Short mmCIF file of N, CA and C in Angstrom, two decimals:
data_model
loop_
_atom_site.label_atom_id
_atom_site.label_comp_id
_atom_site.label_asym_id
_atom_site.label_seq_id
_atom_site.Cartn_x
_atom_site.Cartn_y
_atom_site.Cartn_z
N MET Y 792 0.78 -1.07 -0.02
CA MET Y 792 -0.02 0.00 -0.02
C MET Y 792 0.92 1.22 -0.02
N GLY Y 793 0.42 2.23 -0.70
CA GLY Y 793 1.11 3.46 -0.73
C GLY Y 793 1.19 4.09 0.62
N GLY Y 794 2.29 4.61 0.94
CA GLY Y 794 2.37 5.25 2.24
C GLY Y 794 2.84 4.41 3.32
N HIS Y 795 2.89 3.20 3.19
CA HIS Y 795 3.18 2.24 4.23
C HIS Y 795 4.63 1.54 3.87
N THR Y 796 5.40 1.31 4.82
CA THR Y 796 6.58 0.73 4.50
C THR Y 796 6.53 -0.54 3.92
N GLY Y 797 7.07 -0.69 2.87
CA GLY Y 797 7.07 -1.95 2.05
C GLY Y 797 5.88 -2.09 1.12
N GLY Y 798 5.17 -0.91 0.97
CA GLY Y 798 3.90 -0.94 0.13
C GLY Y 798 4.25 -0.92 -1.34
N LEU Y 799 3.50 -1.54 -2.20
CA LEU Y 799 3.71 -1.54 -3.58
C LEU Y 799 2.92 -0.25 -4.32
N SER Y 800 3.30 -0.01 -5.36
CA SER Y 800 2.76 1.12 -6.16
C SER Y 800 2.87 0.77 -7.66
N GLY Y 801 1.91 1.49 -8.42
CA GLY Y 801 2.10 1.07 -9.95
C GLY Y 801 1.54 2.42 -10.60
N SER Y 802 1.86 2.58 -11.84
CA SER Y 802 1.28 3.60 -12.56
C SER Y 802 0.94 3.07 -13.99
N THR Y 803 0.08 3.83 -14.68
CA THR Y 803 -0.26 3.42 -16.05
C THR Y 803 -0.74 4.77 -16.69
N THR Y 804 -0.76 4.68 -18.01
CA THR Y 804 -1.23 5.68 -18.80
C THR Y 804 -2.80 5.45 -19.30
N VAL Y 805 -3.55 6.33 -19.08
CA VAL Y 805 -4.98 6.13 -19.50
C VAL Y 805 -5.23 7.06 -20.64
N THR Y 806 -5.80 6.54 -21.70
CA THR Y 806 -6.21 7.52 -22.79
C THR Y 806 -7.63 7.72 -22.76
N VAL Y 807 -8.16 8.86 -22.75
CA VAL Y 807 -9.55 9.18 -22.72
C VAL Y 807 -9.88 9.72 -24.06
N THR Y 808 -10.88 9.25 -24.89
CA THR Y 808 -11.21 9.72 -26.14
C THR Y 808 -12.59 10.38 -25.99
N LEU Y 809 -12.84 11.56 -26.37
CA LEU Y 809 -14.03 12.28 -26.20
C LEU Y 809 -14.60 12.09 -27.69
N SER Y 810 -15.95 11.82 -27.72
CA SER Y 810 -16.67 11.72 -28.98
C SER Y 810 -17.70 12.96 -29.11
N ASP Y 811 -17.67 13.46 -30.15
CA ASP Y 811 -18.60 14.60 -30.43
C ASP Y 811 -20.15 14.05 -30.48
N VAL Y 812 -20.84 14.91 -29.89
CA VAL Y 812 -22.50 14.60 -29.83
C VAL Y 812 -22.96 15.83 -30.48
N ASN Y 813 -24.04 15.56 -31.28
CA ASN Y 813 -24.67 16.55 -31.86
C ASN Y 813 -25.59 17.42 -31.06
N ASP Y 814 -24.95 18.57 -30.45
CA ASP Y 814 -25.58 19.36 -29.49
C ASP Y 814 -25.62 20.83 -29.94
N ASN Y 815 -25.13 21.04 -31.19
CA ASN Y 815 -25.23 22.40 -31.78
C ASN Y 815 -26.14 22.55 -33.05
N PRO Y 816 -26.95 23.45 -33.11
CA PRO Y 816 -27.62 23.60 -34.40
C PRO Y 816 -26.89 24.33 -35.45
N PRO Y 817 -27.11 24.23 -36.65
CA PRO Y 817 -26.46 25.04 -37.69
C PRO Y 817 -27.03 26.44 -37.63
N ARG Y 818 -26.22 27.45 -37.97
CA ARG Y 818 -26.46 28.93 -37.91
C ARG Y 818 -25.94 29.50 -39.20
N PHE Y 819 -26.75 30.21 -39.98
CA PHE Y 819 -26.22 31.14 -41.01
C PHE Y 819 -25.70 32.29 -40.48
N PRO Y 820 -24.49 32.72 -41.03
CA PRO Y 820 -23.72 33.84 -40.34
C PRO Y 820 -24.49 35.15 -40.79
N GLN Y 821 -25.35 35.21 -41.66
CA GLN Y 821 -26.19 36.35 -41.99
C GLN Y 821 -27.61 35.92 -42.26
N SER Y 822 -28.64 36.89 -42.18
CA SER Y 822 -29.96 36.52 -42.26
C SER Y 822 -30.46 36.51 -43.73
N SER Y 823 -29.75 37.23 -44.55
CA SER Y 823 -30.12 37.33 -45.92
C SER Y 823 -28.92 37.40 -46.87
N TYR Y 824 -29.17 36.86 -48.21
CA TYR Y 824 -28.27 36.72 -49.15
C TYR Y 824 -28.69 37.20 -50.48
N GLN Y 825 -27.81 37.88 -51.24
CA GLN Y 825 -28.15 38.39 -52.52
C GLN Y 825 -27.33 37.70 -53.65
N PHE Y 826 -27.91 37.30 -54.76
CA PHE Y 826 -27.20 36.78 -55.93
C PHE Y 826 -27.74 37.34 -57.18
N SER Y 827 -27.10 37.13 -58.22
CA SER Y 827 -27.60 37.59 -59.47
C SER Y 827 -27.19 36.53 -60.56
N VAL Y 828 -28.16 36.51 -61.46
CA VAL Y 828 -27.87 35.54 -62.69
C VAL Y 828 -28.38 36.16 -63.92
N VAL Y 829 -27.63 36.02 -65.08
CA VAL Y 829 -28.04 36.45 -66.35
C VAL Y 829 -29.12 35.69 -66.89
N GLU Y 830 -30.23 36.30 -67.51
CA GLU Y 830 -31.31 35.60 -67.99
C GLU Y 830 -31.10 34.57 -68.98
N THR Y 831 -29.92 34.46 -69.52
CA THR Y 831 -29.60 33.53 -70.52
C THR Y 831 -28.90 32.37 -70.07
N ALA Y 832 -28.64 32.27 -68.71
CA ALA Y 832 -28.08 30.99 -68.07
C ALA Y 832 -28.95 29.82 -68.26
N PRO Y 833 -28.39 28.70 -68.62
CA PRO Y 833 -29.23 27.61 -68.77
C PRO Y 833 -29.59 26.83 -67.65
N PRO Y 834 -30.76 26.11 -67.54
CA PRO Y 834 -31.11 25.26 -66.40
C PRO Y 834 -29.98 24.34 -65.85
N GLY Y 835 -29.72 24.33 -64.55
CA GLY Y 835 -28.68 23.57 -64.04
C GLY Y 835 -27.47 24.37 -63.69
N SER Y 836 -27.42 25.72 -64.13
CA SER Y 836 -26.40 26.85 -63.74
C SER Y 836 -26.45 26.92 -62.24
N ALA Y 837 -25.15 27.05 -61.67
CA ALA Y 837 -25.06 27.48 -60.34
C ALA Y 837 -25.36 28.92 -60.30
N VAL Y 838 -26.15 29.42 -59.09
CA VAL Y 838 -26.40 30.82 -59.10
C VAL Y 838 -25.64 31.37 -57.74
N GLY Y 839 -25.48 30.54 -56.82
CA GLY Y 839 -24.78 30.91 -55.66
C GLY Y 839 -24.63 29.85 -54.56
N ARG Y 840 -23.77 30.09 -53.54
CA ARG Y 840 -23.49 29.26 -52.56
C ARG Y 840 -23.79 29.85 -51.11
N LEU Y 841 -24.43 29.00 -50.24
CA LEU Y 841 -24.84 29.46 -48.96
C LEU Y 841 -24.08 28.40 -48.04
N ARG Y 842 -23.63 28.96 -46.82
CA ARG Y 842 -23.06 27.97 -45.79
C ARG Y 842 -23.50 28.33 -44.47
N ALA Y 843 -24.11 27.41 -43.81
CA ALA Y 843 -24.52 27.55 -42.39
C ALA Y 843 -23.35 26.90 -41.56
N HIS Y 844 -22.91 27.44 -40.54
CA HIS Y 844 -21.85 27.02 -39.67
C HIS Y 844 -22.53 26.06 -38.53
N ASP Y 845 -21.81 24.82 -38.38
CA ASP Y 845 -22.32 23.92 -37.25
C ASP Y 845 -20.91 23.53 -36.56
N PRO Y 846 -20.84 23.98 -35.24
CA PRO Y 846 -19.45 23.74 -34.56
C PRO Y 846 -19.30 22.20 -34.20
N ASP Y 847 -20.24 21.40 -34.53
CA ASP Y 847 -20.11 19.95 -34.29
C ASP Y 847 -19.21 19.37 -35.35
N GLU Y 848 -18.64 18.20 -35.15
CA GLU Y 848 -17.77 17.63 -35.97
C GLU Y 848 -18.28 16.21 -36.67
N GLY Y 849 -17.57 16.00 -37.81
CA GLY Y 849 -17.96 14.69 -38.46
C GLY Y 849 -19.48 14.66 -38.86
N GLU Y 850 -20.02 13.44 -38.79
CA GLU Y 850 -21.38 13.46 -39.27
C GLU Y 850 -22.45 14.20 -38.54
N ASN Y 851 -22.00 14.63 -37.38
CA ASN Y 851 -22.84 15.54 -36.52
C ASN Y 851 -22.93 17.01 -37.07
N ALA Y 852 -21.96 17.22 -38.04
CA ALA Y 852 -21.97 18.69 -38.68
C ALA Y 852 -22.61 18.58 -40.12
N LEU Y 853 -23.01 17.45 -40.58
CA LEU Y 853 -23.62 17.37 -41.92
C LEU Y 853 -24.96 17.96 -41.83
N LEU Y 854 -25.10 18.68 -43.04
CA LEU Y 854 -26.41 19.63 -43.25
C LEU Y 854 -27.13 19.23 -44.46
N ALA Y 855 -28.37 19.62 -44.45
CA ALA Y 855 -29.14 19.29 -45.73
C ALA Y 855 -29.96 20.78 -45.91
N TYR Y 856 -29.89 21.27 -47.15
CA TYR Y 856 -30.51 22.51 -47.55
C TYR Y 856 -31.75 22.09 -48.26
N SER Y 857 -32.65 23.06 -47.98
CA SER Y 857 -33.95 23.04 -48.76
C SER Y 857 -34.56 24.47 -49.03
N ILE Y 858 -35.28 24.58 -50.00
CA ILE Y 858 -36.13 25.84 -50.25
C ILE Y 858 -37.48 25.68 -49.65
N LEU Y 859 -37.80 26.57 -48.85
CA LEU Y 859 -39.09 26.58 -48.07
C LEU Y 859 -40.33 27.07 -48.99
N ASP Y 860 -41.41 26.45 -48.66
CA ASP Y 860 -42.65 26.87 -49.41
C ASP Y 860 -42.96 28.28 -48.91
N GLY Y 861 -43.69 29.00 -49.78
CA GLY Y 861 -44.20 30.41 -49.36
C GLY Y 861 -43.37 31.37 -50.07
N GLY Y 862 -42.22 31.16 -50.63
CA GLY Y 862 -41.55 32.10 -51.29
C GLY Y 862 -41.95 31.96 -52.98
N ASP Y 863 -41.22 32.75 -53.79
CA ASP Y 863 -41.37 32.63 -55.12
C ASP Y 863 -40.36 32.13 -55.96
N GLY Y 864 -39.43 31.39 -55.17
CA GLY Y 864 -38.16 30.82 -55.92
C GLY Y 864 -38.32 29.30 -56.14
N GLY Y 865 -39.32 28.71 -55.58
CA GLY Y 865 -39.33 27.12 -55.72
C GLY Y 865 -39.58 26.68 -57.09
N GLU Y 866 -40.26 27.50 -57.89
CA GLU Y 866 -40.41 27.03 -59.34
C GLU Y 866 -39.31 27.31 -60.27
N ALA Y 867 -38.43 28.27 -59.84
CA ALA Y 867 -37.34 28.59 -60.65
C ALA Y 867 -35.91 28.11 -60.24
N PHE Y 868 -35.82 27.76 -58.88
CA PHE Y 868 -34.47 27.33 -58.30
C PHE Y 868 -34.55 26.17 -57.51
N ALA Y 869 -33.43 25.39 -57.44
CA ALA Y 869 -33.34 24.18 -56.52
C ALA Y 869 -31.98 24.49 -55.66
N ILE Y 870 -32.06 23.67 -54.59
CA ILE Y 870 -30.77 23.71 -53.80
C ILE Y 870 -30.44 22.38 -53.44
N HIS Y 871 -29.07 22.09 -53.50
CA HIS Y 871 -28.55 20.81 -53.00
C HIS Y 871 -27.25 21.05 -52.12
N THR Y 872 -26.94 19.97 -51.43
CA THR Y 872 -25.86 20.10 -50.54
C THR Y 872 -24.61 19.68 -51.17
N ASP Y 873 -23.56 20.38 -51.08
CA ASP Y 873 -22.33 19.93 -51.53
C ASP Y 873 -21.63 18.93 -50.62
N MET Y 874 -21.48 17.74 -51.22
CA MET Y 874 -21.03 16.63 -50.24
C MET Y 874 -19.51 16.84 -49.82
N LEU Y 875 -18.70 17.73 -50.31
CA LEU Y 875 -17.41 18.08 -49.88
C LEU Y 875 -17.43 19.10 -48.67
N GLY Y 876 -18.49 19.61 -48.46
CA GLY Y 876 -18.53 20.62 -47.34
C GLY Y 876 -19.89 20.79 -46.72
N GLN Y 877 -20.16 22.06 -46.33
CA GLN Y 877 -21.41 22.19 -45.74
C GLN Y 877 -22.16 23.33 -46.51
N ASP Y 878 -21.86 23.41 -47.78
CA ASP Y 878 -22.48 24.45 -48.61
C ASP Y 878 -23.79 23.92 -49.28
N GLY Y 879 -24.54 24.87 -49.37
CA GLY Y 879 -25.92 24.66 -50.13
C GLY Y 879 -25.73 25.31 -51.50
N ILE Y 880 -25.88 24.67 -52.54
CA ILE Y 880 -25.65 25.26 -53.97
C ILE Y 880 -27.05 25.37 -54.58
N ILE Y 881 -27.24 26.70 -54.84
CA ILE Y 881 -28.53 27.12 -55.55
C ILE Y 881 -28.30 27.09 -57.08
N THR Y 882 -29.12 26.22 -57.70
CA THR Y 882 -29.15 26.17 -59.19
C THR Y 882 -30.52 26.53 -59.85
N LEU Y 883 -30.24 26.87 -61.14
CA LEU Y 883 -31.52 27.07 -61.96
C LEU Y 883 -32.30 25.87 -62.28
N LYS Y 884 -33.64 25.92 -62.12
CA LYS Y 884 -34.50 24.66 -62.66
C LYS Y 884 -35.02 24.99 -63.97
N LYS Y 885 -35.21 26.29 -64.44
CA LYS Y 885 -35.92 26.61 -65.63
C LYS Y 885 -35.27 27.86 -66.14
N PRO Y 886 -35.43 28.09 -67.54
CA PRO Y 886 -34.94 29.38 -68.13
C PRO Y 886 -35.55 30.64 -67.41
N LEU Y 887 -34.89 31.71 -67.34
CA LEU Y 887 -35.49 32.97 -66.75
C LEU Y 887 -35.79 34.02 -67.84
N ASP Y 888 -36.54 34.96 -67.62
CA ASP Y 888 -36.88 36.07 -68.52
C ASP Y 888 -36.92 37.37 -67.86
N PHE Y 889 -35.93 38.26 -68.02
CA PHE Y 889 -35.83 39.46 -67.30
C PHE Y 889 -37.02 40.32 -67.61
N GLU Y 890 -37.53 40.25 -68.99
CA GLU Y 890 -38.74 41.08 -69.27
C GLU Y 890 -39.96 40.74 -68.51
N SER Y 891 -40.01 39.38 -68.05
CA SER Y 891 -41.27 39.18 -67.30
C SER Y 891 -41.12 39.10 -65.78
N ARG Y 892 -39.86 39.04 -65.35
CA ARG Y 892 -39.59 39.04 -64.04
C ARG Y 892 -38.22 39.45 -63.61
N HIS Y 893 -37.94 40.51 -62.74
CA HIS Y 893 -36.61 40.97 -62.44
C HIS Y 893 -35.91 40.23 -61.22
N SER Y 894 -36.75 39.64 -60.38
CA SER Y 894 -36.13 39.10 -59.07
C SER Y 894 -37.11 38.07 -58.63
N TYR Y 895 -36.39 37.19 -57.66
CA TYR Y 895 -37.13 36.23 -56.84
C TYR Y 895 -36.52 36.29 -55.54
N THR Y 896 -37.56 36.10 -54.45
CA THR Y 896 -37.17 36.10 -53.04
C THR Y 896 -37.83 34.82 -52.49
N PHE Y 897 -36.81 34.07 -51.67
CA PHE Y 897 -37.38 32.91 -51.15
C PHE Y 897 -36.44 32.58 -49.87
N ARG Y 898 -36.97 31.56 -49.11
CA ARG Y 898 -36.13 31.31 -47.91
C ARG Y 898 -35.55 29.88 -48.04
N VAL Y 899 -34.34 29.78 -47.52
CA VAL Y 899 -33.61 28.50 -47.46
C VAL Y 899 -33.46 28.08 -46.00
N GLU Y 900 -33.62 26.74 -45.81
CA GLU Y 900 -33.33 26.24 -44.49
C GLU Y 900 -32.28 25.22 -44.48
N ALA Y 901 -31.36 25.20 -43.55
CA ALA Y 901 -30.27 24.36 -43.27
C ALA Y 901 -30.69 23.61 -42.04
N THR Y 902 -30.63 22.21 -42.17
CA THR Y 902 -31.02 21.28 -41.08
C THR Y 902 -29.92 20.29 -40.78
N ASN Y 903 -29.69 19.94 -39.61
CA ASN Y 903 -28.78 18.83 -39.25
C ASN Y 903 -29.43 17.56 -39.80
N THR Y 904 -28.56 16.57 -40.32
CA THR Y 904 -29.11 15.47 -40.94
C THR Y 904 -29.09 14.35 -39.86
N GLN Y 905 -28.18 14.59 -38.82
CA GLN Y 905 -28.07 13.55 -37.78
C GLN Y 905 -28.52 14.32 -36.35
N ILE Y 906 -29.75 13.92 -35.87
CA ILE Y 906 -30.23 14.59 -34.73
C ILE Y 906 -30.11 13.64 -33.50
N ASP Y 907 -29.53 13.94 -32.45
CA ASP Y 907 -29.37 13.15 -31.24
C ASP Y 907 -30.56 13.53 -30.38
N PRO Y 908 -31.34 12.40 -30.14
CA PRO Y 908 -32.76 12.81 -29.25
C PRO Y 908 -32.44 13.38 -27.88
N GLN Y 909 -31.30 13.06 -27.27
CA GLN Y 909 -31.17 13.52 -25.98
C GLN Y 909 -30.72 15.05 -25.93
N TYR Y 910 -30.61 15.57 -27.06
CA TYR Y 910 -30.31 17.14 -27.07
C TYR Y 910 -31.41 17.85 -27.80
N ILE Y 911 -32.51 17.11 -28.34
CA ILE Y 911 -33.52 17.79 -28.99
C ILE Y 911 -34.20 18.97 -28.21
N ARG Y 912 -34.24 18.88 -26.87
CA ARG Y 912 -34.73 19.92 -26.05
C ARG Y 912 -34.03 21.31 -26.19
N LYS Y 913 -32.78 21.22 -26.79
CA LYS Y 913 -31.95 22.52 -27.04
C LYS Y 913 -32.58 23.42 -28.11
N GLY Y 914 -33.68 22.92 -28.71
CA GLY Y 914 -34.29 23.73 -29.84
C GLY Y 914 -34.24 23.11 -31.28
N PRO Y 915 -34.71 23.72 -32.16
CA PRO Y 915 -34.73 23.12 -33.49
C PRO Y 915 -33.26 23.03 -33.95
N PHE Y 916 -32.85 22.10 -34.70
CA PHE Y 916 -31.59 21.80 -35.29
C PHE Y 916 -31.62 22.15 -36.69
N LYS Y 917 -32.07 23.66 -36.84
CA LYS Y 917 -32.03 24.20 -38.33
C LYS Y 917 -32.06 25.62 -38.16
N ASP Y 918 -31.85 26.31 -39.19
CA ASP Y 918 -31.80 27.82 -39.31
C ASP Y 918 -32.33 28.12 -40.70
N VAL Y 919 -32.83 29.39 -40.70
CA VAL Y 919 -33.46 29.85 -42.09
C VAL Y 919 -32.76 31.23 -42.49
N ALA Y 920 -32.56 31.26 -43.74
CA ALA Y 920 -32.03 32.64 -44.47
C ALA Y 920 -32.94 32.85 -45.53
N THR Y 921 -32.97 34.17 -45.72
CA THR Y 921 -33.70 34.76 -46.90
C THR Y 921 -32.84 34.94 -47.98
N VAL Y 922 -33.18 34.48 -49.30
CA VAL Y 922 -32.34 34.58 -50.54
C VAL Y 922 -33.18 35.54 -51.55
N ARG Y 923 -32.44 36.49 -52.19
CA ARG Y 923 -32.94 37.27 -53.26
C ARG Y 923 -32.07 37.09 -54.43
N VAL Y 924 -32.64 36.68 -55.60
CA VAL Y 924 -31.88 36.44 -56.78
C VAL Y 924 -32.41 37.51 -57.78
N THR Y 925 -31.45 38.38 -58.28
CA THR Y 925 -31.88 39.35 -59.27
C THR Y 925 -31.45 38.85 -60.64
N VAL Y 926 -32.37 38.90 -61.58
CA VAL Y 926 -32.20 38.39 -62.88
C VAL Y 926 -31.58 39.56 -63.62
N GLU Y 927 -30.48 39.41 -64.38
CA GLU Y 927 -29.75 40.43 -65.21
C GLU Y 927 -30.26 40.25 -66.54
N ASP Y 928 -30.45 41.51 -67.22
CA ASP Y 928 -30.99 41.55 -68.54
C ASP Y 928 -29.79 41.18 -69.47
N ALA Y 929 -30.09 40.38 -70.57
CA ALA Y 929 -29.24 40.12 -71.57
C ALA Y 929 -29.82 40.77 -72.86
N ASP Y 930 -28.89 41.37 -73.65
CA ASP Y 930 -29.26 41.95 -74.93
C ASP Y 930 -29.75 40.88 -75.87
N GLU Y 931 -31.14 40.96 -76.18
CA GLU Y 931 -31.75 39.91 -77.24
C GLU Y 931 -31.87 40.62 -78.49
N PRO Y 932 -31.72 39.88 -79.59
CA PRO Y 932 -31.99 40.52 -80.87
C PRO Y 932 -33.38 40.81 -81.18
N PRO Y 933 -33.64 41.66 -82.08
CA PRO Y 933 -35.16 41.99 -82.38
C PRO Y 933 -35.71 40.79 -83.03
N VAL Y 934 -37.16 40.77 -83.03
CA VAL Y 934 -37.88 39.69 -83.58
C VAL Y 934 -38.71 40.13 -84.62
N PHE Y 935 -38.78 39.74 -85.85
CA PHE Y 935 -39.60 40.19 -86.90
C PHE Y 935 -41.02 39.69 -86.72
N SER Y 936 -42.02 40.49 -87.16
CA SER Y 936 -43.34 40.17 -86.88
C SER Y 936 -43.81 38.98 -87.74
N ARG Y 937 -43.13 38.80 -88.93
CA ARG Y 937 -43.49 37.54 -89.75
C ARG Y 937 -42.12 36.75 -89.98
N PRO Y 938 -42.28 35.43 -90.37
CA PRO Y 938 -40.97 34.71 -90.51
C PRO Y 938 -40.36 35.06 -91.79
N GLU Y 939 -41.18 35.56 -92.77
CA GLU Y 939 -40.46 35.92 -94.09
C GLU Y 939 -41.42 36.93 -94.77
N TYR Y 940 -40.72 37.82 -95.61
CA TYR Y 940 -41.41 38.87 -96.36
C TYR Y 940 -41.13 38.60 -97.91
N HIS Y 941 -42.09 38.77 -98.71
CA HIS Y 941 -41.96 38.81 -100.09
C HIS Y 941 -42.18 40.18 -100.68
N LEU Y 942 -41.09 40.76 -101.32
CA LEU Y 942 -41.09 42.00 -101.76
C LEU Y 942 -40.62 42.21 -103.31
N ALA Y 943 -41.40 43.02 -104.06
CA ALA Y 943 -40.95 43.10 -105.45
C ALA Y 943 -40.75 44.50 -105.85
N VAL Y 944 -39.93 44.83 -106.78
CA VAL Y 944 -39.56 46.13 -107.28
C VAL Y 944 -39.51 46.02 -108.80
N TYR Y 945 -39.99 46.93 -109.46
CA TYR Y 945 -39.62 46.93 -110.93
C TYR Y 945 -38.24 47.46 -111.11
N GLU Y 946 -37.62 46.77 -112.23
CA GLU Y 946 -36.23 46.83 -112.54
C GLU Y 946 -35.99 48.30 -112.98
N ASN Y 947 -36.89 49.03 -113.50
CA ASN Y 947 -36.65 50.56 -113.87
C ASN Y 947 -37.03 51.39 -112.73
N SER Y 948 -37.16 51.00 -111.67
CA SER Y 948 -37.65 51.91 -110.52
C SER Y 948 -36.44 52.94 -110.22
N PRO Y 949 -36.81 54.13 -109.95
CA PRO Y 949 -35.84 55.08 -109.63
C PRO Y 949 -35.21 54.71 -108.20
N PRO Y 950 -33.91 55.29 -108.02
CA PRO Y 950 -33.38 55.04 -106.69
C PRO Y 950 -34.17 55.69 -105.58
N GLY Y 951 -34.27 55.15 -104.54
CA GLY Y 951 -35.08 55.69 -103.35
C GLY Y 951 -36.49 55.26 -103.41
N THR Y 952 -36.93 54.25 -104.37
CA THR Y 952 -38.27 53.89 -104.26
C THR Y 952 -38.50 52.96 -103.32
N LEU Y 953 -39.72 53.15 -102.43
CA LEU Y 953 -39.98 52.36 -101.35
C LEU Y 953 -40.41 50.80 -102.01
N VAL Y 954 -39.72 49.82 -101.36
CA VAL Y 954 -39.84 48.46 -101.84
C VAL Y 954 -40.87 47.81 -101.10
N GLY Y 955 -40.95 48.11 -99.79
CA GLY Y 955 -41.91 47.61 -98.78
C GLY Y 955 -41.40 47.96 -97.40
N LYS Y 956 -42.10 47.31 -96.47
CA LYS Y 956 -41.94 47.55 -95.01
C LYS Y 956 -41.87 46.26 -94.27
N VAL Y 957 -40.90 46.23 -93.39
CA VAL Y 957 -40.90 44.98 -92.52
C VAL Y 957 -41.01 45.54 -91.12
N MET Y 958 -41.53 44.82 -90.15
CA MET Y 958 -41.55 45.35 -88.73
C MET Y 958 -40.93 44.10 -87.77
N ALA Y 959 -40.21 44.72 -86.86
CA ALA Y 959 -39.56 43.99 -85.73
C ALA Y 959 -39.66 44.68 -84.53
N VAL Y 960 -39.66 43.82 -83.44
CA VAL Y 960 -39.88 44.45 -82.04
C VAL Y 960 -38.60 44.00 -81.22
N ASP Y 961 -38.03 44.87 -80.58
CA ASP Y 961 -36.96 44.61 -79.56
C ASP Y 961 -37.59 44.18 -78.23
N LEU Y 962 -37.30 42.99 -77.87
CA LEU Y 962 -37.90 42.37 -76.70
C LEU Y 962 -37.42 43.01 -75.37
N ASP Y 963 -36.20 43.59 -75.48
CA ASP Y 963 -35.74 44.22 -74.26
C ASP Y 963 -36.33 45.49 -73.94
N THR Y 964 -36.77 46.32 -74.93
CA THR Y 964 -37.48 47.56 -74.84
C THR Y 964 -38.61 47.65 -76.02
N PRO Y 965 -39.70 47.18 -75.80
CA PRO Y 965 -40.62 47.07 -76.91
C PRO Y 965 -40.94 48.35 -77.57
N SER Y 966 -40.76 49.58 -76.86
CA SER Y 966 -41.10 50.83 -77.38
C SER Y 966 -39.97 51.46 -78.22
N SER Y 967 -38.89 50.79 -78.16
CA SER Y 967 -37.64 51.36 -78.84
C SER Y 967 -37.76 51.20 -80.32
N VAL Y 968 -37.09 52.25 -81.05
CA VAL Y 968 -37.12 52.07 -82.49
C VAL Y 968 -36.08 51.25 -82.94
N ILE Y 969 -36.24 50.41 -84.06
CA ILE Y 969 -35.27 49.58 -84.47
C ILE Y 969 -35.02 50.06 -85.87
N ARG Y 970 -33.53 50.14 -86.20
CA ARG Y 970 -33.22 50.74 -87.44
C ARG Y 970 -32.37 49.81 -88.24
#
C-alpha cells in the first residue's frame, strides 16, 4: 500500500477519447443573401452558395438544405448540399426571362441530418435565411413580326423607291425604334 513501509505502487497511462455529440444547431452567419444571374443562363447553372456553420464535427456537422414553401423561388430554383463541405448550392431549374420577372425572393433552411434525441430539447436543429436572386438583362436580338417577307420592285424603278416595309420588335425595350 502506498504510504506504508514496504507498500507496492504502480502507474499506467490512461487515454480518454471524447466523442462529439450533436448538441449544436446550424447557424447562417447572416440572415439574408443576394445573388444575380443573367437571364440566358441555362437550367442547371449554379447561381450561388450558402454556408451555415455547425460547430459539431464529423457526421454531426452534416447539413441538408431546402427551399421553403411560401416564397417565389421554388419554381425557378433548386438547392442541394455539396458533399465536400457544408455548402448549399442554388441552381436554376428553368430558363429565366428578365422582361417578365426581375427578381425572386425565397427562404432557405439548413437542417442537421443527424439529430441526437437527448439534445432535442435545446431547440430546433435548423436555421433559415432569406435569398434574393436578381435576374440580369441580356441583350436580345429583335424579332420580326413575320417569319418571311416577299417584296418586289420593278427593274426600272428610280433610286429611293419604297420597296416595302418590315416590322421587328426589340424584346428588351418594346417601345424602342429599330433601325
